[in-house]
Amino acid sequence: MSKRFQAPRGTFDILPAEAERREATYLVAAELFARAGYGRLETPAFEDTELFARGVGEGTDIVHKEMFTFTDQGDRSLTLRPEATAAICRAYIEHGMHRLPQPVKVWSWGPYFRHERPQAGRYRQFHQLDAEVIGSDSPLVDAELIMLLDDLLRGLGVPGLRLRLSSLGTPASRAAYREELRAYLRAREGKLAPEVRERISENPLRAFDSKDQATREVMGEAPLMVERLDQPDAEHFAEVRSLLDQAGVPYVLDGTLVRGLDYYTRTVFEFESEALDAQAATLGGGGRYDGLVEAIGGPATPGCGWAAGIERILLALDAPEPEPLADVFVAAPSEQGARAFALVQELRGAGLRAELDLAGRSLKGQMKQADRLGARRAVILDDEGKAEVRDMTSGEQEELDLARAVEALSR
Ligand code: ATP
Ligand code: MG
């Protein structure tokens, strides 16, 4: 026997019922973004490796160990995109979008790739919905973005939602805090997990993200950046909170919140669901990245955005598979197959969901199939060129004038 193949580890097929649930989520998002004036922007599935190394940050888990990187025939190092923001900022610069009226508001939807240990809600190819606002440092932007994600998750009916919010200040105010945190961590080095200890110099804030119990205890007492903000950062953060308060968006202030990407400044946030496992409970998150555009070669430009994981949203929703639904099933004895085929084409052309037998079933078998497909009505063609229509719910049956089939079946 020849080798049987499986989808690569950490990837999955999207089967039709699942595709329908995704499509429904997509449509809710598209509608929300249209109302808020966001345009669609899609970037390629791979980019120059250097873009992510610089844009996401060398000290991050993503760049350290999660990227799918390869060398192409021209000896260029390319990487399957692990996240959206760096590439969207690259596109903003490349297309001179700083010359457009600011800010530029965009959203995107598509696959992303990270080499992680697969588990529920954690895959090697997954999908993100992403929103970015580039070119304004107003706290209105932070609040609008947070409220969009809040609206989306609530609108979809995600249970047990929790929004955590904090501020990381600016690189200047963070430098002094970093030193303070490094000293705090070094004094407690023996209690820290090895991977945290190794990165005290490079990225001490990552210690807050550790899942290790002893490390978590140490971090519970650690000094917090949100308590060390300078005046402008503190005012910016107070304004964001006040806008959310006025809008009635509930959140928890959480000074231990840091994000897995180096480029964040000021506001950071994450939405979680109680319906998900602790290991993959975050539905989406984001924040402000006022230094990113400049860091990848553009003019100094503020920005803010978020990304939400589609698989985690669907997992938290745990909605039932949608029922199949057809308007009409056209049944016919086998020798009338061509007429059934023509009628189905005519009905589909008129906008009806029409189906026919494709498996040589008997008439009785065809009526069973009509039922399975959730057809509201069945048209039954006979050998004399006549037809009847049956209401599949009531079982009532009457003659159908085939010259007026579309009109009668559209009712
Ligand atoms: P986590 O802490 O769970 O690893 P993260 O901070 O790495 O998340 P982000 O980079 O903020 O995640 O990505 C935004 C969202 O994308 C996450 O909140 C999550 O819903 C989703 N996501 C991230 N990585 C994966 C993955 N490997 N599989 C499925 N969804 C993912
Ligand atoms: Mg991660």
GROMACS .gro file of C-alpha atoms and ligand atoms in nm:
model
  443
    1MET     CA    1   0.000   0.000   0.000
    2SER     CA    2   0.130   0.349  -0.075
    3LYS     CA    3   0.195   0.605   0.197
    4ARG     CA    4  -0.105   0.784   0.348
    5PHE     CA    5  -0.065   1.153   0.411
    6GLN     CA    6  -0.186   1.372   0.696
    7ALA     CA    7  -0.201   1.749   0.731
    8PRO     CA    8   0.135   1.866   0.873
    9ARG     CA    9   0.167   1.879   1.253
   10GLY     CA   10  -0.010   2.181   1.399
   11THR     CA   11  -0.217   2.246   1.085
   12PHE     CA   12  -0.574   2.148   1.007
   13ASP     CA   13  -0.825   2.127   0.725
   14ILE     CA   14  -1.127   2.353   0.736
   15LEU     CA   15  -1.425   2.136   0.648
   16PRO     CA   16  -1.744   2.287   0.503
   17ALA     CA   17  -1.947   2.317   0.827
   18GLU     CA   18  -1.650   2.481   1.000
   19ALA     CA   19  -1.596   2.707   0.699
   20GLU     CA   20  -1.951   2.832   0.739
   21ARG     CA   21  -1.894   2.928   1.104
   22ARG     CA   22  -1.578   3.114   1.000
   23GLU     CA   23  -1.758   3.293   0.722
   24ALA     CA   24  -2.024   3.411   0.968
   25THR     CA   25  -1.751   3.552   1.195
   26TYR     CA   26  -1.584   3.717   0.899
   27LEU     CA   27  -1.908   3.886   0.794
   28VAL     CA   28  -1.969   4.029   1.143
   29ALA     CA   29  -1.615   4.171   1.144
   30ALA     CA   30  -1.641   4.314   0.790
   31GLU     CA   31  -1.964   4.493   0.880
   32LEU     CA   32  -1.815   4.634   1.201
   33PHE     CA   33  -1.506   4.768   1.020
   34ALA     CA   34  -1.712   4.914   0.735
   35ARG     CA   35  -1.918   5.114   0.985
   36ALA     CA   36  -1.604   5.238   1.161
   37GLY     CA   37  -1.435   5.346   0.836
   38TYR     CA   38  -1.155   5.087   0.820
   39GLY     CA   39  -1.025   4.979   0.477
   40ARG     CA   40  -0.903   4.631   0.396
   41LEU     CA   41  -0.528   4.584   0.358
   42GLU     CA   42  -0.370   4.245   0.285
   43THR     CA   43   0.004   4.178   0.281
   44PRO     CA   44   0.189   3.870   0.144
   45ALA     CA   45   0.213   3.546   0.342
   46PHE     CA   46   0.592   3.584   0.363
   47GLU     CA   47   0.831   3.875   0.404
   48ASP     CA   48   1.198   3.956   0.439
   49THR     CA   49   1.309   3.784   0.762
   50GLU     CA   50   1.479   4.105   0.873
   51LEU     CA   51   1.142   4.285   0.883
   52PHE     CA   52   1.017   4.058   1.162
   53ALA     CA   53   1.353   4.045   1.340
   54ARG     CA   54   1.347   4.424   1.364
   55GLY     CA   55   0.970   4.481   1.378
   56VAL     CA   56   0.875   4.212   1.627
   57GLY     CA   57   1.203   4.221   1.818
   58GLU     CA   58   1.503   3.989   1.853
   59GLY     CA   59   1.430   3.928   2.219
   60THR     CA   60   1.078   3.790   2.165
   61ASP     CA   61   0.961   3.427   2.172
   62ILE     CA   62   0.832   3.473   1.819
   63VAL     CA   63   1.168   3.567   1.668
   64HIS     CA   64   1.368   3.342   1.904
   65LYS     CA   65   1.196   3.015   1.832
   66GLU     CA   66   0.862   3.039   1.651
   67MET     CA   67   0.938   3.161   1.298
   68PHE     CA   68   0.920   2.948   0.984
   69THR     CA   69   1.225   3.081   0.803
   70PHE     CA   70   1.363   2.956   0.473
   71THR     CA   71   1.611   3.056   0.207
   72ASP     CA   72   1.478   3.096  -0.146
   73GLN     CA   73   1.655   3.014  -0.474
   74GLY     CA   74   1.799   3.365  -0.479
   75ASP     CA   75   1.959   3.309  -0.138
   76ARG     CA   76   1.725   3.552   0.035
   77SER     CA   77   1.607   3.476   0.387
   78LEU     CA   78   1.228   3.483   0.397
   79THR     CA   79   0.984   3.412   0.682
   80LEU     CA   80   0.622   3.304   0.679
   81ARG     CA   81   0.451   3.591   0.857
   82PRO     CA   82   0.406   3.524   1.232
   83GLU     CA   83   0.200   3.842   1.288
   84ALA     CA   84   0.048   4.130   1.095
   85THR     CA   85   0.161   4.462   1.235
   86ALA     CA   86   0.520   4.477   1.109
   87ALA     CA   87   0.409   4.391   0.754
   88ILE     CA   88   0.125   4.644   0.759
   89CYS     CA   89   0.369   4.913   0.873
   90ARG     CA   90   0.605   4.803   0.595
   91ALA     CA   91   0.318   4.851   0.346
   92TYR     CA   92   0.233   5.191   0.499
   93ILE     CA   93   0.590   5.306   0.437
   94GLU     CA   94   0.628   5.139   0.096
   95HIS     CA   95   0.313   5.303  -0.042
   96GLY     CA   96   0.385   5.645   0.106
   97MET     CA   97   0.067   5.631   0.313
   98HIS     CA   98   0.201   5.898   0.548
   99ARG     CA   99   0.102   6.142   0.271
  100LEU     CA  100  -0.265   6.041   0.305
  101PRO     CA  101  -0.489   6.216   0.558
  102GLN     CA  102  -0.393   6.069   0.897
  103PRO     CA  103  -0.458   5.837   1.060
  104VAL     CA  104  -0.480   5.547   0.815
  105LYS     CA  105  -0.725   5.283   0.945
  106VAL     CA  106  -0.700   4.930   0.808
  107TRP     CA  107  -0.803   4.574   0.889
  108SER     CA  108  -0.702   4.235   0.758
  109TRP     CA  109  -0.789   3.866   0.785
  110GLY     CA  110  -0.572   3.571   0.696
  111PRO     CA  111  -0.331   3.290   0.790
  112TYR     CA  112  -0.023   3.331   1.014
  113PHE     CA  113   0.253   3.084   1.101
  114ARG     CA  114   0.435   3.009   1.424
  115HIS     CA  115   0.639   2.703   1.512
  116GLU     CA  116   0.477   2.625   1.848
  117ARG     CA  117   0.390   2.307   2.034
  118PRO     CA  118   0.040   2.231   1.907
  119GLN     CA  119  -0.254   2.206   2.152
  120ALA     CA  120  -0.617   2.319   2.159
  121GLY     CA  121  -0.621   2.680   2.039
  122ARG     CA  122  -0.252   2.676   1.946
  123TYR     CA  123  -0.150   2.580   1.594
  124ARG     CA  124   0.136   2.627   1.348
  125GLN     CA  125  -0.093   2.778   1.087
  126PHE     CA  126  -0.375   2.981   1.239
  127HIS     CA  127  -0.584   3.280   1.140
  128GLN     CA  128  -0.595   3.631   1.272
  129LEU     CA  129  -0.827   3.923   1.236
  130ASP     CA  130  -0.623   4.238   1.264
  131ALA     CA  131  -0.691   4.612   1.300
  132GLU     CA  132  -0.433   4.891   1.281
  133VAL     CA  133  -0.457   5.270   1.303
  134ILE     CA  134  -0.137   5.442   1.191
  135GLY     CA  135  -0.057   5.812   1.214
  136SER     CA  136  -0.224   5.937   1.532
  137ASP     CA  137  -0.121   5.925   1.896
  138SER     CA  138  -0.464   6.033   2.022
  139PRO     CA  139  -0.606   5.824   2.309
  140LEU     CA  140  -0.930   5.824   2.105
  141VAL     CA  141  -0.758   5.578   1.872
  142ASP     CA  142  -0.666   5.339   2.155
  143ALA     CA  143  -1.021   5.355   2.291
  144GLU     CA  144  -1.182   5.310   1.949
  145LEU     CA  145  -0.970   5.003   1.874
  146ILE     CA  146  -1.040   4.842   2.211
  147MET     CA  147  -1.412   4.909   2.172
  148LEU     CA  148  -1.415   4.756   1.824
  149LEU     CA  149  -1.272   4.429   1.955
  150ASP     CA  150  -1.505   4.442   2.255
  151ASP     CA  151  -1.802   4.497   2.019
  152LEU     CA  152  -1.693   4.214   1.794
  153LEU     CA  153  -1.647   3.959   2.073
  154ARG     CA  154  -1.971   4.060   2.245
  155GLY     CA  155  -2.158   4.070   1.915
  156LEU     CA  156  -2.044   3.715   1.840
  157GLY     CA  157  -2.156   3.606   2.186
  158VAL     CA  158  -1.817   3.498   2.329
  159PRO     CA  159  -1.884   3.389   2.691
  160GLY     CA  160  -1.685   3.486   3.002
  161LEU     CA  161  -1.505   3.784   2.848
  162ARG     CA  162  -1.239   3.972   3.040
  163LEU     CA  163  -1.039   4.273   2.924
  164ARG     CA  164  -0.701   4.342   3.088
  165LEU     CA  165  -0.547   4.683   3.037
  166SER     CA  166  -0.216   4.846   3.119
  167SER     CA  167   0.041   5.095   2.995
  168LEU     CA  168   0.407   5.028   2.921
  169GLY     CA  169   0.510   5.392   2.891
  170THR     CA  170   0.762   5.499   2.629
  171PRO     CA  171   1.110   5.354   2.565
  172ALA     CA  172   1.264   5.647   2.755
  173SER     CA  173   1.052   5.601   3.068
  174ARG     CA  174   1.085   5.223   3.039
  175ALA     CA  175   1.466   5.228   3.038
  176ALA     CA  176   1.489   5.331   3.405
  177TYR     CA  177   1.216   5.083   3.498
  178ARG     CA  178   1.397   4.802   3.313
  179GLU     CA  179   1.704   4.861   3.527
  180GLU     CA  180   1.492   4.852   3.842
  181LEU     CA  181   1.326   4.527   3.730
  182ARG     CA  182   1.660   4.369   3.635
  183ALA     CA  183   1.796   4.441   3.982
  184TYR     CA  184   1.480   4.296   4.140
  185LEU     CA  185   1.508   3.978   3.928
  186ARG     CA  186   1.882   3.933   3.987
  187ALA     CA  187   1.826   3.947   4.363
  188ARG     CA  188   1.580   3.655   4.325
  189GLU     CA  189   1.755   3.466   4.045
  190GLY     CA  190   1.747   3.132   4.230
  191LYS     CA  191   1.367   3.121   4.225
  192LEU     CA  192   1.326   3.197   3.855
  193ALA     CA  193   1.269   2.948   3.573
  194PRO     CA  194   1.587   2.898   3.362
  195GLU     CA  195   1.443   3.062   3.048
  196VAL     CA  196   1.349   3.370   3.252
  197ARG     CA  197   1.691   3.386   3.418
  198GLU     CA  198   1.864   3.370   3.080
  199ARG     CA  199   1.681   3.674   2.957
  200ILE     CA  200   1.713   3.909   3.253
  201SER     CA  201   1.952   4.131   3.058
  202GLU     CA  202   1.789   4.108   2.719
  203ASN     CA  203   1.419   4.129   2.801
  204PRO     CA  204   1.335   4.137   3.174
  205LEU     CA  205   0.967   4.223   3.113
  206ARG     CA  206   0.908   3.879   2.964
  207ALA     CA  207   0.934   3.740   3.318
  208PHE     CA  208   0.574   3.860   3.370
  209ASP     CA  209   0.461   3.622   3.094
  210SER     CA  210   0.615   3.310   3.249
  211LYS     CA  211   0.383   3.016   3.313
  212ASP     CA  212   0.627   2.880   3.580
  213GLN     CA  213   0.470   2.881   3.930
  214ALA     CA  214   0.778   2.994   4.132
  215THR     CA  215   0.849   3.268   3.878
  216ARG     CA  216   0.489   3.384   3.901
  217GLU     CA  217   0.520   3.418   4.278
  218VAL     CA  218   0.828   3.635   4.237
  219MET     CA  219   0.652   3.846   3.976
  220GLY     CA  220   0.350   3.896   4.201
  221GLU     CA  221   0.565   4.130   4.416
  222ALA     CA  222   0.767   4.288   4.135
  223PRO     CA  223   0.768   4.664   4.067
  224LEU     CA  224   0.525   4.758   3.786
  225MET     CA  225   0.579   4.988   3.489
  226VAL     CA  226   0.225   5.123   3.514
  227GLU     CA  227   0.323   5.271   3.853
  228ARG     CA  228   0.634   5.435   3.703
  229LEU     CA  229   0.477   5.622   3.408
  230ASP     CA  230   0.599   5.976   3.344
  231GLN     CA  231   0.350   6.263   3.328
  232PRO     CA  232   0.257   6.255   2.953
  233ASP     CA  233   0.225   5.874   2.950
  234ALA     CA  234   0.016   5.876   3.267
  235GLU     CA  235  -0.216   6.141   3.122
  236HIS     CA  236  -0.250   5.949   2.795
  237PHE     CA  237  -0.340   5.633   2.986
  238ALA     CA  238  -0.588   5.816   3.211
  239GLU     CA  239  -0.760   5.952   2.900
  240VAL     CA  240  -0.790   5.604   2.743
  241ARG     CA  241  -0.943   5.472   3.066
  242SER     CA  242  -1.181   5.762   3.095
  243LEU     CA  243  -1.306   5.705   2.736
  244LEU     CA  244  -1.366   5.337   2.812
  245ASP     CA  245  -1.542   5.427   3.139
  246GLN     CA  246  -1.770   5.672   2.959
  247ALA     CA  247  -1.850   5.408   2.697
  248GLY     CA  248  -1.926   5.152   2.969
  249VAL     CA  249  -1.659   4.904   2.857
  250PRO     CA  250  -1.556   4.694   3.158
  251TYR     CA  251  -1.184   4.622   3.208
  252VAL     CA  252  -0.936   4.516   3.474
  253LEU     CA  253  -0.624   4.724   3.531
  254ASP     CA  254  -0.338   4.477   3.531
  255GLY     CA  255   0.017   4.606   3.567
  256THR     CA  256   0.159   4.258   3.506
  257LEU     CA  257   0.034   4.261   3.147
  258VAL     CA  258   0.320   4.268   2.898
  259ARG     CA  259   0.289   4.163   2.538
  260GLY     CA  260   0.500   3.918   2.343
  261LEU     CA  261   0.627   4.178   2.098
  262ASP     CA  262   0.898   4.433   2.172
  263TYR     CA  263   0.747   4.726   1.986
  264TYR     CA  264   0.469   4.821   2.227
  265THR     CA  265   0.453   5.164   2.391
  266ARG     CA  266   0.188   5.309   2.620
  267THR     CA  267  -0.147   5.125   2.606
  268VAL     CA  268  -0.149   4.743   2.599
  269PHE     CA  269  -0.453   4.517   2.635
  270GLU     CA  270  -0.574   4.158   2.606
  271PHE     CA  271  -0.915   3.997   2.590
  272GLU     CA  272  -0.954   3.653   2.748
  273SER     CA  273  -1.240   3.409   2.777
  274GLU     CA  274  -1.312   3.191   3.079
  275ALA     CA  275  -1.437   2.930   2.833
  276LEU     CA  276  -1.079   2.861   2.719
  277ASP     CA  277  -0.790   2.663   2.877
  278ALA     CA  278  -0.543   2.880   3.069
  279GLN     CA  279  -0.264   2.780   2.828
  280ALA     CA  280  -0.442   2.945   2.535
  281ALA     CA  281  -0.702   3.173   2.693
  282THR     CA  282  -0.620   3.495   2.510
  283LEU     CA  283  -0.861   3.572   2.229
  284GLY     CA  284  -0.677   3.877   2.112
  285GLY     CA  285  -0.468   4.166   2.219
  286GLY     CA  286  -0.268   4.461   2.108
  287GLY     CA  287  -0.156   4.807   2.194
  288ARG     CA  288   0.026   5.116   2.083
  289TYR     CA  289   0.354   5.101   1.890
  290ASP     CA  290   0.470   5.458   1.847
  291GLY     CA  291   0.828   5.360   1.755
  292LEU     CA  292   0.767   5.078   1.509
  293VAL     CA  293   0.729   5.261   1.177
  294GLU     CA  294   1.054   5.448   1.240
  295ALA     CA  295   1.229   5.128   1.355
  296ILE     CA  296   1.165   4.968   1.015
  297GLY     CA  297   1.282   5.264   0.813
  298GLY     CA  298   0.984   5.501   0.792
  299PRO     CA  299   0.924   5.851   0.926
  300ALA     CA  300   0.852   5.878   1.301
  301THR     CA  301   0.484   5.777   1.311
  302PRO     CA  302   0.262   5.666   1.598
  303GLY     CA  303   0.038   5.361   1.562
  304CYS     CA  304  -0.197   5.134   1.753
  305GLY     CA  305  -0.363   4.802   1.674
  306TRP     CA  306  -0.472   4.455   1.775
  307ALA     CA  307  -0.491   4.098   1.650
  308ALA     CA  308  -0.748   3.836   1.744
  309GLY     CA  309  -0.721   3.461   1.689
  310ILE     CA  310  -1.009   3.321   1.484
  311GLU     CA  311  -0.964   2.961   1.603
  312ARG     CA  312  -0.973   3.071   1.968
  313ILE     CA  313  -1.286   3.278   1.911
  314LEU     CA  314  -1.459   2.980   1.749
  315LEU     CA  315  -1.336   2.750   2.027
  316ALA     CA  316  -1.477   2.985   2.294
  317LEU     CA  317  -1.808   3.013   2.108
  318ASP     CA  318  -1.846   2.638   2.070
  319ALA     CA  319  -2.150   2.705   1.851
  320PRO     CA  320  -2.332   2.408   1.701
  321GLU     CA  321  -2.261   2.318   1.340
  322PRO     CA  322  -2.499   2.505   1.114
  323GLU     CA  323  -2.790   2.305   0.970
  324PRO     CA  324  -2.783   2.252   0.594
  325LEU     CA  325  -3.034   2.465   0.411
  326ALA     CA  326  -3.163   2.442   0.052
  327ASP     CA  327  -3.461   2.616  -0.105
  328VAL     CA  328  -3.544   2.345  -0.357
  329PHE     CA  329  -3.448   1.986  -0.434
  330VAL     CA  330  -3.536   1.875  -0.785
  331ALA     CA  331  -3.616   1.503  -0.794
  332ALA     CA  332  -3.667   1.305  -1.114
  333PRO     CA  333  -3.656   0.949  -1.247
  334SER     CA  334  -3.312   0.875  -1.394
  335GLU     CA  335  -3.419   0.917  -1.758
  336GLN     CA  336  -3.537   1.274  -1.674
  337GLY     CA  337  -3.197   1.366  -1.522
  338ALA     CA  338  -3.115   1.618  -1.796
  339ARG     CA  339  -3.442   1.808  -1.735
  340ALA     CA  340  -3.376   1.814  -1.360
  341PHE     CA  341  -3.025   1.946  -1.430
  342ALA     CA  342  -3.160   2.225  -1.657
  343LEU     CA  343  -3.424   2.326  -1.401
  344VAL     CA  344  -3.166   2.340  -1.122
  345GLN     CA  345  -2.945   2.567  -1.335
  346GLU     CA  346  -3.244   2.794  -1.404
  347LEU     CA  347  -3.335   2.813  -1.033
  348ARG     CA  348  -2.975   2.883  -0.927
  349GLY     CA  349  -2.956   3.153  -1.194
  350ALA     CA  350  -3.260   3.313  -1.030
  351GLY     CA  351  -3.083   3.316  -0.693
  352LEU     CA  352  -3.236   3.006  -0.531
  353ARG     CA  353  -3.034   2.741  -0.350
  354ALA     CA  354  -3.122   2.441  -0.566
  355GLU     CA  355  -2.992   2.085  -0.554
  356LEU     CA  356  -3.043   1.759  -0.741
  357ASP     CA  357  -2.945   1.397  -0.706
  358LEU     CA  358  -2.587   1.326  -0.814
  359ALA     CA  359  -2.566   0.963  -0.704
  360GLY     CA  360  -2.823   0.766  -0.906
  361ARG     CA  361  -3.074   0.733  -0.620
  362SER     CA  362  -3.427   0.599  -0.664
  363LEU     CA  363  -3.708   0.857  -0.637
  364LYS     CA  364  -3.763   0.748  -0.278
  365GLY     CA  365  -3.391   0.784  -0.206
  366GLN     CA  366  -3.397   1.129  -0.364
  367MET     CA  367  -3.673   1.246  -0.128
  368LYS     CA  368  -3.463   1.125   0.166
  369GLN     CA  369  -3.168   1.318   0.030
  370ALA     CA  370  -3.387   1.630  -0.007
  371ASP     CA  371  -3.466   1.597   0.364
  372ARG     CA  372  -3.101   1.554   0.461
  373LEU     CA  373  -3.010   1.867   0.265
  374GLY     CA  374  -3.271   2.065   0.457
  375ALA     CA  375  -3.468   2.150   0.142
  376ARG     CA  376  -3.784   2.352   0.210
  377ARG     CA  377  -3.949   2.220  -0.107
  378ALA     CA  378  -3.900   1.939  -0.351
  379VAL     CA  379  -3.997   1.951  -0.717
  380ILE     CA  380  -4.080   1.608  -0.855
  381LEU     CA  381  -4.057   1.571  -1.233
  382ASP     CA  382  -4.247   1.285  -1.396
  383ASP     CA  383  -4.203   1.099  -1.723
  384GLU     CA  384  -4.470   1.304  -1.906
  385GLY     CA  385  -4.298   1.639  -1.863
  386LYS     CA  386  -4.523   1.745  -1.576
  387ALA     CA  387  -4.414   1.842  -1.228
  388GLU     CA  388  -4.542   1.863  -0.872
  389VAL     CA  389  -4.406   2.061  -0.580
  390ARG     CA  390  -4.402   1.925  -0.227
  391ASP     CA  391  -4.372   2.134   0.088
  392MET     CA  392  -4.115   1.932   0.284
  393THR     CA  393  -4.247   2.046   0.623
  394SER     CA  394  -4.621   1.997   0.579
  395GLY     CA  395  -4.598   1.723   0.314
  396GLU     CA  396  -4.859   1.906   0.102
  397GLN     CA  397  -4.816   1.849  -0.268
  398GLU     CA  398  -4.960   2.032  -0.570
  399GLU     CA  399  -4.911   2.068  -0.942
  400LEU     CA  400  -4.634   2.302  -1.062
  401ASP     CA  401  -4.647   2.499  -1.386
  402LEU     CA  402  -4.288   2.457  -1.507
  403ALA     CA  403  -4.311   2.771  -1.721
  404ARG     CA  404  -4.350   2.965  -1.395
  405ALA     CA  405  -4.127   2.753  -1.174
  406VAL     CA  406  -3.897   3.035  -1.062
  407GLU     CA  407  -4.190   3.258  -0.969
  408ALA     CA  408  -4.370   2.983  -0.777
  409LEU     CA  409  -4.060   2.857  -0.596
  410SER     CA  410  -3.938   3.205  -0.499
  411ARG     CA  411  -4.243   3.253  -0.280
  412ATP     P1  412  -0.017   3.347   2.352
  412ATP     O1  413   0.025   3.417   2.478
  412ATP     O2  414  -0.144   3.268   2.367
  412ATP     O3  415   0.094   3.269   2.288
  412ATP     P2  416   0.046   3.571   2.185
  412ATP     O4  417   0.069   3.684   2.278
  412ATP     O5  418   0.163   3.498   2.129
  412ATP     O6  419  -0.056   3.465   2.249
  412ATP     P3  420  -0.043   3.751   1.978
  412ATP     O7  421   0.087   3.760   1.911
  412ATP     O8  422  -0.094   3.863   2.057
  412ATP     O9  423  -0.048   3.617   2.066
  412ATP    O10  424  -0.153   3.710   1.869
  412ATP     C1  425  -0.289   3.754   1.878
  412ATP     C2  426  -0.383   3.638   1.893
  412ATP    O11  427  -0.360   3.539   1.794
  412ATP     C3  428  -0.372   3.563   2.024
  412ATP    O12  429  -0.441   3.630   2.125
  412ATP     C4  430  -0.437   3.431   1.989
  412ATP    O13  431  -0.578   3.440   1.994
  412ATP     C5  432  -0.394   3.412   1.846
  412ATP     N1  433  -0.278   3.322   1.839
  412ATP     C6  434  -0.149   3.350   1.864
  412ATP     N2  435  -0.070   3.243   1.845
  412ATP     C7  436  -0.155   3.143   1.804
  412ATP     C8  437  -0.136   3.006   1.765
  412ATP     N3  438  -0.016   2.949   1.762
  412ATP     N4  439  -0.246   2.933   1.732
  412ATP     C9  440  -0.369   2.989   1.732
  412ATP     N5  441  -0.393   3.117   1.767
  412ATP    C10  442  -0.288   3.194   1.801
  413MG      MG  443   0.256   3.318   2.168
   0.00000   0.00000   0.00000
